[in-house]
CSV table of C-alpha atoms and ligand atoms in Angstrom, one decimal:
chain,number,residue,atom,x,y,z
A,126,MET,CA,-16.2,56.5,170.8
A,127,ARG,CA,-19.3,57.6,172.5
A,128,PHE,CA,-22.7,58.8,170.7
A,129,TYR,CA,-25.7,60.1,172.2
A,130,ASN,CA,-28.5,57.4,171.5
A,131,THR,CA,-31.9,58.8,171.2
A,132,MET,CA,-33.2,55.5,172.3
A,133,THR,CA,-31.5,55.4,175.7
A,134,LYS,CA,-31.1,59.2,175.9
A,135,GLN,CA,-27.5,59.1,177.1
A,136,LYS,CA,-24.1,58.8,175.6
A,137,GLU,CA,-23.0,55.4,175.1
A,138,GLU,CA,-19.8,53.7,174.1
A,139,PHE,CA,-19.9,52.4,170.7
A,140,LYS,CA,-19.6,48.7,170.2
A,141,PRO,CA,-20.2,47.6,166.7
A,142,ILE,CA,-21.9,44.3,166.0
A,143,VAL,CA,-19.1,43.0,164.0
A,144,GLU,CA,-15.6,44.2,165.1
A,145,GLY,CA,-14.0,46.6,162.8
A,146,LYS,CA,-17.3,47.0,160.8
A,147,VAL,CA,-20.2,49.6,161.0
A,148,SER,CA,-23.6,49.2,159.4
A,149,MET,CA,-25.2,52.6,159.1
A,150,TYR,CA,-28.5,53.7,157.7
A,151,ALA,CA,-29.7,57.3,157.1
A,152,CYS,CA,-33.0,58.6,156.0
A,153,GLY,CA,-32.4,60.4,152.8
A,154,PRO,CA,-34.4,63.0,150.7
A,155,THR,CA,-37.7,62.6,149.0
A,156,VAL,CA,-36.6,63.6,145.6
A,157,TYR,CA,-39.4,66.0,144.2
A,158,ASP,CA,-37.1,69.0,144.3
A,159,PHE,CA,-33.7,70.5,144.9
A,160,PHE,CA,-32.8,69.9,148.7
A,161,HIS,CA,-32.8,72.9,151.0
A,162,ILE,CA,-30.1,73.8,153.5
A,163,GLY,CA,-31.9,72.0,156.3
A,164,ASN,CA,-31.8,68.9,154.5
A,165,ALA,CA,-28.1,69.5,153.7
A,166,ARG,CA,-27.5,69.8,157.3
A,167,SER,CA,-28.6,66.1,157.9
A,168,PHE,CA,-26.9,64.8,154.9
A,169,VAL,CA,-23.6,66.5,155.5
A,170,THR,CA,-23.7,65.2,159.2
A,171,PHE,CA,-24.3,61.6,158.2
A,172,ASP,CA,-21.4,62.0,155.7
A,173,MET,CA,-19.0,63.6,158.5
A,174,MET,CA,-20.2,60.6,160.8
A,175,ARG,CA,-19.2,58.2,158.2
A,176,LYS,CA,-15.9,59.7,157.3
A,177,TYR,CA,-14.9,60.0,161.0
A,178,LEU,CA,-15.7,56.3,161.5
A,179,GLU,CA,-13.6,55.5,158.5
A,180,TYR,CA,-10.8,57.5,159.7
A,181,LYS,CA,-11.0,55.4,162.8
A,182,GLY,CA,-10.4,52.6,160.9
A,183,TYR,CA,-13.9,50.9,160.6
A,184,GLU,CA,-15.2,49.5,157.4
A,185,VAL,CA,-18.6,51.6,157.0
A,186,THR,CA,-21.4,50.2,154.8
A,187,TYR,CA,-23.5,53.2,154.7
A,188,VAL,CA,-27.1,53.2,153.1
A,189,GLN,CA,-29.0,56.3,152.4
A,190,ASN,CA,-32.2,56.0,150.6
A,191,PHE,CA,-34.3,58.0,148.0
A,192,THR,CA,-37.8,58.3,148.6
A,193,ASP,CA,-39.3,58.3,145.3
A,194,ILE,CA,-42.9,57.7,145.7
A,195,ASP,CA,-45.4,59.5,148.0
A,196,ASP,CA,-47.9,62.5,148.0
A,197,LYS,CA,-45.6,65.2,147.2
A,198,MET,CA,-43.9,63.2,144.4
A,199,ILE,CA,-47.1,62.3,142.7
A,200,ASN,CA,-48.4,66.0,142.9
A,201,ARG,CA,-45.3,67.4,141.6
A,202,ALA,CA,-45.1,65.1,138.7
A,203,ASN,CA,-48.7,65.9,137.9
A,204,GLU,CA,-48.0,69.7,138.1
A,205,ASN,CA,-45.0,69.2,135.9
A,206,GLY,CA,-46.9,66.9,133.3
A,207,ILE,CA,-44.0,64.2,133.7
A,208,THR,CA,-44.2,60.7,135.6
A,209,VAL,CA,-43.0,60.2,138.9
A,210,ARG,CA,-40.0,58.1,137.7
A,211,GLU,CA,-39.0,61.0,135.5
A,212,LEU,CA,-39.5,63.5,138.3
A,213,ALA,CA,-37.2,61.2,140.7
A,214,ASP,CA,-34.7,60.6,137.8
A,215,GLN,CA,-34.3,64.3,137.6
A,216,TYR,CA,-33.9,65.2,141.1
A,217,ILE,CA,-31.6,62.2,142.1
A,218,LYS,CA,-29.3,63.7,139.6
A,219,GLU,CA,-29.6,67.2,141.1
A,220,TYR,CA,-29.0,65.8,144.6
A,221,PHE,CA,-25.6,64.1,143.4
A,222,GLU,CA,-24.5,67.4,141.9
A,223,ASP,CA,-25.3,69.3,145.1
A,224,ALA,CA,-24.0,66.5,147.5
A,225,GLU,CA,-20.8,66.4,145.4
A,226,SER,CA,-20.1,70.1,145.9
A,227,LEU,CA,-21.1,69.8,149.8
A,228,GLY,CA,-18.1,67.2,149.8
A,229,ILE,CA,-20.7,64.3,150.8
A,230,LYS,CA,-19.4,61.0,149.5
A,231,LYS,CA,-21.7,58.6,147.7
A,232,ALA,CA,-23.3,56.1,149.9
A,233,THR,CA,-22.2,52.5,149.6
A,234,VAL,CA,-25.8,52.1,148.3
A,235,HIS,CA,-28.5,54.7,147.4
A,236,PRO,CA,-31.7,52.5,147.3
A,237,ARG,CA,-34.8,53.9,145.8
A,238,ALA,CA,-38.2,52.8,147.4
A,239,THR,CA,-39.6,51.8,144.2
A,240,ASP,CA,-37.0,49.2,143.5
A,241,TYR,CA,-38.1,47.3,146.5
A,242,ILE,CA,-41.9,46.9,146.1
A,243,GLU,CA,-41.7,43.2,145.9
A,244,GLU,CA,-39.6,42.9,149.3
A,245,MET,CA,-42.1,45.5,150.7
A,246,ILE,CA,-44.9,43.2,149.9
A,247,ALA,CA,-43.2,40.2,151.4
A,248,PHE,CA,-42.5,42.4,154.4
A,249,ILE,CA,-46.1,43.2,154.8
A,250,ARG,CA,-47.1,39.6,154.4
A,251,GLY,CA,-44.7,38.6,157.2
A,252,LEU,CA,-46.5,41.1,159.5
A,253,GLU,CA,-49.8,39.8,158.5
A,254,GLU,CA,-48.8,36.3,159.4
A,255,LYS,CA,-47.8,37.5,162.8
A,256,GLY,CA,-51.2,39.3,163.3
A,257,TYR,CA,-49.9,42.9,163.3
A,258,THR,CA,-52.0,44.2,160.5
A,259,TYR,CA,-55.6,44.8,159.7
A,260,VAL,CA,-57.2,45.8,156.3
A,261,ILE,CA,-59.9,48.4,155.6
A,262,ASP,CA,-61.1,48.8,152.1
A,263,ASN,CA,-57.9,48.3,150.1
A,264,ASP,CA,-55.4,49.9,152.6
A,265,VAL,CA,-53.4,47.8,155.1
A,266,TYR,CA,-52.7,49.1,158.6
A,267,TYR,CA,-50.2,48.5,161.2
A,268,ASP,CA,-51.9,47.7,164.5
A,269,THR,CA,-49.8,49.6,167.0
A,270,GLU,CA,-51.7,48.1,169.8
A,271,LYS,CA,-50.1,44.7,169.2
A,272,PHE,CA,-46.5,46.1,169.6
A,273,ALA,CA,-46.0,46.6,173.4
A,274,PRO,CA,-42.9,48.8,173.2
A,275,TYR,CA,-44.6,51.2,170.7
A,276,GLY,CA,-43.5,54.7,171.7
A,277,LYS,CA,-40.1,53.7,173.0
A,278,LEU,CA,-38.0,55.8,171.0
A,279,SER,CA,-39.7,59.0,171.3
A,280,GLY,CA,-40.5,58.3,174.9
A,281,GLN,CA,-43.8,59.6,174.5
A,282,ASN,CA,-46.9,58.8,176.6
A,283,LEU,CA,-49.1,56.4,174.4
A,284,GLU,CA,-52.1,58.1,175.4
A,285,ASP,CA,-50.6,61.4,174.0
A,286,LEU,CA,-49.4,60.1,170.9
A,287,ASN,CA,-50.9,62.2,168.3
A,288,VAL,CA,-51.0,61.1,164.5
A,289,GLY,CA,-48.1,62.1,162.5
A,290,SER,CA,-47.4,65.2,160.6
A,291,ARG,CA,-47.3,63.4,157.3
A,292,ILE,CA,-50.5,61.4,157.8
A,293,LYS,CA,-54.0,63.0,158.2
A,294,ALA,CA,-56.1,61.9,160.9
A,295,ASP,CA,-58.3,58.9,159.5
A,296,ASP,CA,-61.4,58.1,161.5
A,297,ARG,CA,-61.4,54.4,160.0
A,298,LYS,CA,-58.3,53.4,161.9
A,299,LYS,CA,-58.6,51.4,165.0
A,300,ASN,CA,-56.2,53.8,166.8
A,301,PRO,CA,-55.2,57.2,165.5
A,302,ARG,CA,-51.5,56.2,165.9
A,303,ASP,CA,-51.7,53.2,163.5
A,304,PHE,CA,-50.2,53.8,160.2
A,305,VAL,CA,-50.6,52.6,156.7
A,306,LEU,CA,-48.5,49.9,155.2
A,307,TRP,CA,-50.1,49.6,151.9
A,308,LYS,CA,-52.5,52.3,150.2
A,309,GLY,CA,-55.4,51.2,147.9
A,310,LYS,CA,-54.8,52.7,144.3
A,311,LYS,CA,-56.4,56.0,143.7
A,312,GLU,CA,-57.4,57.5,140.4
A,313,GLY,CA,-54.3,58.9,138.5
A,314,GLU,CA,-51.7,57.5,140.9
A,315,PRO,CA,-49.0,54.9,140.1
A,316,TYR,CA,-49.7,51.7,141.4
A,317,TRP,CA,-48.2,48.2,141.8
A,318,GLU,CA,-50.2,44.9,142.1
A,319,SER,CA,-50.3,43.2,145.6
A,320,PRO,CA,-52.2,40.6,147.7
A,321,TRP,CA,-54.4,43.6,148.9
A,322,GLY,CA,-55.2,45.0,145.4
A,323,ASP,CA,-53.4,47.5,143.5
A,324,GLY,CA,-51.7,50.2,145.4
A,325,ARG,CA,-48.5,51.7,146.8
A,326,PRO,CA,-46.4,51.4,149.8
A,327,GLY,CA,-46.7,53.7,152.9
A,328,TRP,CA,-43.8,55.8,153.4
A,329,HIS,CA,-42.4,54.3,156.8
A,330,LEU,CA,-42.2,50.9,155.1
A,331,GLU,CA,-39.5,51.6,152.8
A,332,CYS,CA,-36.7,52.3,155.4
A,333,SER,CA,-37.5,49.1,157.3
A,334,VAL,CA,-37.4,47.0,154.3
A,335,MET,CA,-34.2,48.6,152.5
A,336,SER,CA,-32.3,48.7,155.8
A,337,THR,CA,-33.1,44.9,156.5
A,338,LYS,CA,-32.4,43.9,152.8
A,339,LEU,CA,-29.2,45.9,152.5
A,340,LEU,CA,-27.7,45.6,156.0
A,341,GLY,CA,-29.4,42.8,158.0
A,342,ASN,CA,-31.9,42.6,160.7
A,343,THR,CA,-30.1,44.5,163.4
A,344,ILE,CA,-27.7,47.4,162.3
A,345,ASP,CA,-25.3,49.6,164.2
A,346,ILE,CA,-26.5,53.1,163.3
A,347,HIS,CA,-29.8,54.6,162.3
A,348,ALA,CA,-29.7,58.3,161.5
A,349,GLY,CA,-31.9,61.0,160.6
A,350,GLY,CA,-33.3,64.6,161.4
A,351,ILE,CA,-35.1,64.9,164.7
A,352,ASP,CA,-38.3,65.4,162.9
A,353,LEU,CA,-38.1,61.9,162.0
A,354,ILE,CA,-38.0,60.4,165.7
A,355,PHE,CA,-41.7,60.4,165.7
A,356,PRO,CA,-43.6,59.0,163.9
A,357,HIS,CA,-41.2,57.7,161.2
A,358,HIS,CA,-38.6,56.0,163.3
A,359,GLU,CA,-41.1,54.8,165.9
A,360,ASN,CA,-42.9,53.1,163.0
A,361,GLU,CA,-39.8,51.8,161.3
A,362,ILE,CA,-39.0,50.1,164.8
A,363,ALA,CA,-42.6,48.9,165.3
A,364,GLN,CA,-42.6,47.1,161.8
A,365,SER,CA,-39.1,45.8,161.9
A,366,GLU,CA,-38.9,44.6,165.4
A,367,ALA,CA,-42.4,43.0,165.2
A,368,LEU,CA,-41.2,41.1,162.1
A,369,CYS,CA,-37.7,40.1,163.3
A,370,SER,CA,-38.4,39.8,167.1
A,371,CYS,CA,-34.9,41.4,167.2
A,372,GLU,CA,-33.5,45.0,168.1
A,373,PHE,CA,-33.7,46.9,164.7
A,374,ALA,CA,-30.8,49.5,165.3
A,375,ASN,CA,-28.4,49.7,168.3
A,376,TYR,CA,-27.6,53.4,168.0
A,377,TRP,CA,-30.3,56.1,166.9
A,378,LEU,CA,-28.6,59.2,166.0
A,379,HIS,CA,-30.4,62.3,165.3
A,380,VAL,CA,-29.5,65.8,163.8
A,381,ASN,CA,-31.2,69.0,165.2
A,382,PHE,CA,-32.9,71.4,163.1
A,383,LEU,CA,-31.3,74.3,160.9
A,384,ASN,CA,-33.6,77.2,161.6
A,385,ILE,CA,-34.4,80.4,159.8
A,386,ASN,CA,-35.2,83.2,162.1
A,387,ASN,CA,-35.6,80.6,164.9
A,388,GLU,CA,-38.2,78.4,163.0
A,389,LYS,CA,-37.5,75.2,161.3
A,390,MET,CA,-36.5,75.6,157.8
A,391,SER,CA,-38.9,73.5,155.8
A,392,LYS,CA,-40.7,73.4,152.4
A,393,SER,CA,-43.9,73.2,153.8
A,394,LEU,CA,-43.4,76.4,156.0
A,395,GLY,CA,-42.2,78.0,152.6
A,396,ASN,CA,-39.0,79.7,154.6
A,397,PHE,CA,-36.4,77.7,152.8
A,398,PHE,CA,-33.2,78.0,150.7
A,399,THR,CA,-32.0,75.5,148.4
A,400,VAL,CA,-28.4,74.5,148.4
A,401,ARG,CA,-28.7,75.3,144.7
A,402,GLU,CA,-29.6,78.9,145.4
A,403,ILE,CA,-27.1,79.3,148.1
A,404,ARG,CA,-24.3,78.0,145.8
A,405,GLU,CA,-24.7,81.1,143.7
A,406,HIS,CA,-22.9,83.0,146.4
A,407,TYR,CA,-20.9,80.5,148.4
A,408,THR,CA,-18.9,77.2,147.6
A,409,GLY,CA,-20.2,73.9,148.6
A,410,GLU,CA,-17.3,73.7,151.0
A,411,GLU,CA,-18.1,76.8,152.6
A,412,ILE,CA,-21.7,75.8,153.2
A,413,ARG,CA,-20.5,72.5,154.6
A,414,PHE,CA,-18.1,74.6,156.9
A,415,PHE,CA,-20.9,76.6,158.3
A,416,LEU,CA,-22.9,73.5,158.7
A,417,LEU,CA,-20.2,71.7,160.7
A,418,SER,CA,-19.4,74.7,162.9
A,419,ALA,CA,-22.1,73.9,165.2
A,420,HIS,CA,-22.6,70.5,167.2
A,421,TYR,CA,-25.1,68.4,165.3
A,422,ARG,CA,-27.5,68.0,168.4
A,423,ASN,CA,-27.7,71.8,168.9
A,424,PRO,CA,-30.0,73.7,166.6
A,425,VAL,CA,-28.4,76.4,164.1
A,426,ASN,CA,-29.7,79.4,162.7
A,427,PHE,CA,-29.0,80.1,159.0
A,428,SER,CA,-28.3,83.7,158.0
A,429,ASP,CA,-26.1,85.5,155.6
A,430,GLU,CA,-23.8,86.8,158.4
A,431,MET,CA,-23.1,83.2,159.5
A,432,MET,CA,-22.3,82.3,156.1
A,433,ALA,CA,-19.9,85.2,155.4
A,434,GLN,CA,-18.1,84.0,158.7
A,435,ALA,CA,-17.8,80.6,157.6
A,436,LYS,CA,-16.5,81.8,154.4
A,437,SER,CA,-13.8,84.0,155.9
A,438,ALA,CA,-12.9,81.1,158.5
A,439,LEU,CA,-12.4,78.7,155.7
A,440,ASN,CA,-10.4,81.0,153.8
A,441,ARG,CA,-8.0,81.5,156.6
A,442,LEU,CA,-7.5,77.6,156.6
A,443,TYR,CA,-6.8,77.8,153.1
A,444,ASN,CA,-4.2,80.6,153.5
A,445,SER,CA,-2.3,78.5,156.0
A,446,LEU,CA,-2.3,75.4,153.7
A,447,ASP,CA,-1.1,77.6,150.8
A,448,ASN,CA,1.7,79.1,153.2
A,449,MET,CA,2.7,75.6,154.2
A,450,LYS,CA,2.9,74.3,150.8
A,451,HIS,CA,4.8,77.2,149.4
A,452,LEU,CA,7.4,77.0,152.2
A,453,CYS,CA,7.6,73.2,152.0
A,454,ASP,CA,8.4,73.3,148.2
A,455,THR,CA,11.6,75.4,149.0
A,456,ALA,CA,12.4,74.1,152.5
A,457,GLU,CA,15.8,72.6,152.9
A,458,GLU,CA,16.2,68.8,154.1
A,459,LYS,CA,18.0,69.2,157.4
A,460,PRO,CA,17.8,67.8,160.9
A,461,LEU,CA,14.9,69.1,163.2
A,462,SER,CA,15.9,71.8,165.6
A,463,THR,CA,15.0,71.3,169.2
A,464,GLU,CA,11.9,73.8,168.7
A,465,GLU,CA,10.9,71.9,165.8
A,466,GLU,CA,10.8,68.8,167.7
A,467,ALA,CA,8.8,70.4,170.3
A,468,LEU,CA,6.3,71.7,167.7
A,469,LEU,CA,5.9,68.3,166.2
A,470,LYS,CA,5.0,67.2,169.7
A,471,ARG,CA,2.4,69.7,169.9
A,472,ILE,CA,1.0,68.6,166.5
A,473,GLU,CA,0.5,65.2,167.9
A,474,GLY,CA,-1.2,66.6,170.6
A,475,TYR,CA,-3.6,68.5,168.4
A,476,GLN,CA,-4.4,65.3,166.5
A,477,LYS,CA,-5.2,63.5,169.9
A,478,ARG,CA,-7.2,66.5,170.9
A,479,PHE,CA,-9.2,66.3,167.5
A,480,GLU,CA,-9.9,62.4,168.1
A,481,GLU,CA,-10.8,63.2,171.8
A,482,VAL,CA,-13.4,65.7,170.7
A,483,MET,CA,-14.7,63.7,167.8
A,484,ASP,CA,-14.8,60.5,169.9
A,485,ASP,CA,-17.2,62.4,172.1
A,486,ASP,CA,-20.3,62.5,170.0
A,487,PHE,CA,-18.8,64.0,166.9
A,488,ASN,CA,-17.9,67.4,168.4
A,489,THR,CA,-17.3,69.0,165.0
A,490,ALA,CA,-17.3,72.4,166.5
A,491,ASP,CA,-14.3,71.7,168.8
A,492,ALA,CA,-12.5,69.6,166.1
A,493,ILE,CA,-12.6,72.9,163.8
A,494,SER,CA,-10.7,74.7,166.7
A,495,VAL,CA,-8.3,72.2,166.6
A,496,LEU,CA,-7.5,73.0,162.9
A,497,PHE,CA,-7.2,76.6,163.6
A,498,GLU,CA,-4.7,75.7,166.5
A,499,ILE,CA,-2.5,73.8,163.9
A,500,ALA,CA,-2.9,76.7,161.4
A,501,LYS,CA,-1.9,79.2,164.0
A,502,GLU,CA,1.4,77.2,164.9
A,503,ALA,CA,2.3,77.0,161.2
A,504,ASN,CA,1.6,80.8,160.6
A,505,VAL,CA,3.6,81.7,163.6
A,506,ASN,CA,6.5,79.2,163.4
A,507,PHE,CA,7.3,78.5,159.7
A,508,THR,CA,9.7,80.5,157.8
A,509,GLU,CA,12.1,80.1,154.9
A,510,THR,CA,14.6,78.5,157.3
A,511,SER,CA,12.4,75.8,158.6
A,512,SER,CA,13.2,72.2,157.9
A,513,LYS,CA,11.2,70.5,155.3
A,514,GLU,CA,10.4,67.6,157.8
A,515,VAL,CA,8.6,69.8,160.2
A,516,ILE,CA,6.6,71.5,157.5
A,517,GLU,CA,5.8,68.2,155.8
A,518,LYS,CA,4.7,66.4,158.8
A,519,THR,CA,2.6,69.4,160.0
A,520,LEU,CA,1.1,69.6,156.6
A,521,LYS,CA,0.1,65.9,156.6
A,522,THR,CA,-1.6,65.9,159.8
A,523,TYR,CA,-3.4,69.3,159.0
A,524,LEU,CA,-4.8,67.8,155.7
A,525,LEU,CA,-5.7,64.5,157.2
A,526,LEU,CA,-7.8,66.2,160.1
A,527,ALA,CA,-9.3,68.7,157.6
A,528,ASN,CA,-10.0,66.2,155.0
A,529,THR,CA,-11.8,63.8,157.6
A,530,LEU,CA,-14.3,66.9,158.2
A,531,GLY,CA,-14.4,67.2,154.4
A,532,PHE,CA,-12.5,70.4,154.1
A,533,LEU,CA,-9.4,71.6,152.2
A,534,THR,CA,-10.4,69.2,149.5
A,535,GLN,CA,-10.3,71.9,146.8
A,536,LYS,CA,-8.3,70.6,143.9
A,537,GLU,CA,-5.9,73.3,142.7
A,538,GLU,CA,-6.7,74.2,139.1
A,539,VAL,CA,-3.2,75.4,138.5
A,540,LEU,CA,-0.3,73.4,139.5
A,541,ASP,CA,2.7,75.1,141.1
A,542,GLU,CA,5.0,74.0,138.2
A,543,GLU,CA,2.6,75.8,135.8
A,544,ILE,CA,2.7,78.9,137.9
A,545,GLU,CA,6.5,78.8,138.0
A,546,ALA,CA,6.8,78.5,134.3
A,547,LEU,CA,4.6,81.3,133.7
A,548,LEU,CA,6.4,83.5,136.0
A,549,ARG,CA,9.7,82.6,134.2
A,550,GLU,CA,8.0,83.6,131.1
A,551,ARG,CA,6.8,86.7,132.5
A,552,ALA,CA,10.1,87.8,134.0
A,553,GLU,CA,11.6,87.3,130.4
A,554,ALA,CA,8.7,89.4,128.8
A,555,ARG,CA,9.4,92.1,131.3
A,556,LYS,CA,13.1,92.1,130.5
A,557,ASN,CA,12.2,92.5,126.7
A,558,LYS,CA,9.7,95.1,127.7
A,559,ASN,CA,6.9,93.1,126.3
A,560,TYR,CA,4.4,94.5,129.0
A,561,LYS,CA,1.4,93.2,127.0
A,562,ARG,CA,2.5,89.5,127.5
A,563,SER,CA,3.4,90.1,131.4
A,564,ASP,CA,0.1,91.7,131.9
A,565,GLU,CA,-1.5,88.8,130.2
A,566,ILE,CA,0.0,86.3,132.5
A,567,ARG,CA,-0.7,88.5,135.6
A,568,ASP,CA,-4.2,88.6,134.6
A,569,TYR,CA,-4.5,84.9,133.8
A,570,LEU,CA,-3.1,83.9,137.0
A,571,LYS,CA,-5.4,86.4,139.0
A,572,GLU,CA,-8.5,84.9,137.4
A,573,LYS,CA,-7.2,81.3,138.7
A,574,GLY,CA,-6.7,82.8,142.1
A,575,ILE,CA,-3.1,83.5,142.2
A,576,LEU,CA,-1.8,86.9,143.0
A,577,ILE,CA,1.5,87.7,142.3
A,578,GLU,CA,3.8,90.4,143.9
A,579,ASP,CA,7.0,92.0,142.5
A,580,THR,CA,9.6,92.7,145.0
A,581,LYS,CA,13.2,94.4,144.1
A,582,THR,CA,14.7,91.0,143.8
A,583,GLU,CA,12.0,88.5,143.0
A,584,THR,CA,8.3,87.8,142.0
A,585,ARG,CA,6.4,86.0,144.8
A,586,TRP,CA,3.0,84.4,144.3
A,587,LYS,CA,0.0,83.2,146.7
A,588,ARG,CA,-3.2,81.5,146.1
A,589,ILE,CA,-6.2,83.6,147.1
A,590,ARG,CA,-9.6,82.7,147.3
A,591,THR,CA,-12.5,85.1,147.0
B,1982,AMP,P1,-37.3,65.0,153.6
B,1982,AMP,O1,-36.8,65.2,152.1
B,1982,AMP,O2,-38.2,66.1,154.1
B,1982,AMP,O3,-37.8,63.5,153.7
B,1982,AMP,O4,-35.8,65.1,154.5
B,1982,AMP,C1,-34.6,64.5,154.3
B,1982,AMP,C2,-33.8,64.6,155.5
B,1982,AMP,O5,-33.5,65.9,155.9
B,1982,AMP,C3,-34.4,63.9,156.8
B,1982,AMP,O6,-33.3,63.2,157.3
B,1982,AMP,C4,-34.9,65.1,157.6
B,1982,AMP,O7,-35.0,64.8,159.0
B,1982,AMP,C5,-33.9,66.1,157.2
B,1982,AMP,N1,-34.4,67.4,157.5
B,1982,AMP,C6,-35.5,68.1,157.0
B,1982,AMP,N2,-35.7,69.5,157.3
B,1982,AMP,C7,-34.6,69.7,158.2
B,1982,AMP,C8,-34.2,70.9,158.9
B,1982,AMP,N3,-34.7,72.1,158.8
B,1982,AMP,N4,-32.8,70.7,159.6
B,1982,AMP,C9,-32.3,69.8,159.6
B,1982,AMP,N5,-32.6,68.2,158.9
B,1982,AMP,C10,-33.7,68.4,158.2
B,1983,ZN,ZN1,-36.5,56.6,156.9
């Protein structure tokens, strides 16, 4: 497998620290509100990477944090008249609801920043002992001058480095790019005791501390949106590498922006849609399909038209799945024909192609095309006279690959046997001219997304998704 590593600015062969295992950390949401579709692009991408690594046989330990203390959290809690903890609890719950609908599996650990205050204090202490900090009033700063490789991830000229978007310029600092490790308490803000007085941690610290604590000093993969390269990840590196005198992460993977009208979608710009809002019109799986339709390092533009396309494309994949299942149920067990053997060879080829494109820096756009190739083969070649084996094997590969991307996971609400039983009851009702009951059954099934079609000799059914 090869990934594009932001640190070296090239695709590199992936070599995990421990054979067969992967440690991965991704920067998660600040839980002051529902997350938007831009955040979703990052979370879905991290989840896709993890699922593909698991498909490859790696045992993945995946950590995604919740930032549950910062200015935005404090302001929103004050506006809502609740505590910061209550606000965090509420939006962590909402996070899991939306994430689940997007097919995002829970991380191995979802640490919350405020559960690691003690470790953060110990971390700052360690930096202090090594001479990387200075104190002004009750604030502790990281002295970037002391860390010679500062800027190595973002590749920026140190003279050009500006202060980060999240931190206002502060004249008291020795250098504008220095950042706060511990902020002295302000009136009305939550605080914790520390050797430097009451206060709270700076934002960058949490990821260094939780990554080290949960995954070790050096990890395989650190991921985030490209907006985090500077200053957030640069600062994480400065903190962690200064303390451990070792590499913080071997591969840095960054997800490009989701834009709206070609501008970054963000809460601060006010041009955002939350996943919760979009879910009123589209399923989580359709949203995921849209998000993975582009390679994660390319920008994507969000629009209703793109969403509608994603919906119809996913529907086509489901139609093939339903056809295959339907044919498989009735197919005869018999030896494979020569054509069927050739078809199975082609299916193996598609799986290989899927792996090739995913191995090449997670090219989900091309991986989705492979799913359509399989769907097309099935649509063109399978009939009532196909052997059970050819359909079963194709179906298995199709589902394995689709599920790896997080698609075709929708549970069927009505089981095939239930449908068959209802259709038998309906046939009986029609024979007895009980049209009320027969219409009831038709309507019930329609509501569940099952369309029935009466031919002269039989009643056929298929699943539809609207
Ligand atoms: P935040 O809640 O702002 O801390 O962001 C959570 C995650 O979403 C981070 O990994 C960000 O880099 C990512 N993110 C924020 N906005 C976007 C966007 N428009 N497109 C892609 N990722 C984003
Ligand atoms: Zn982070």
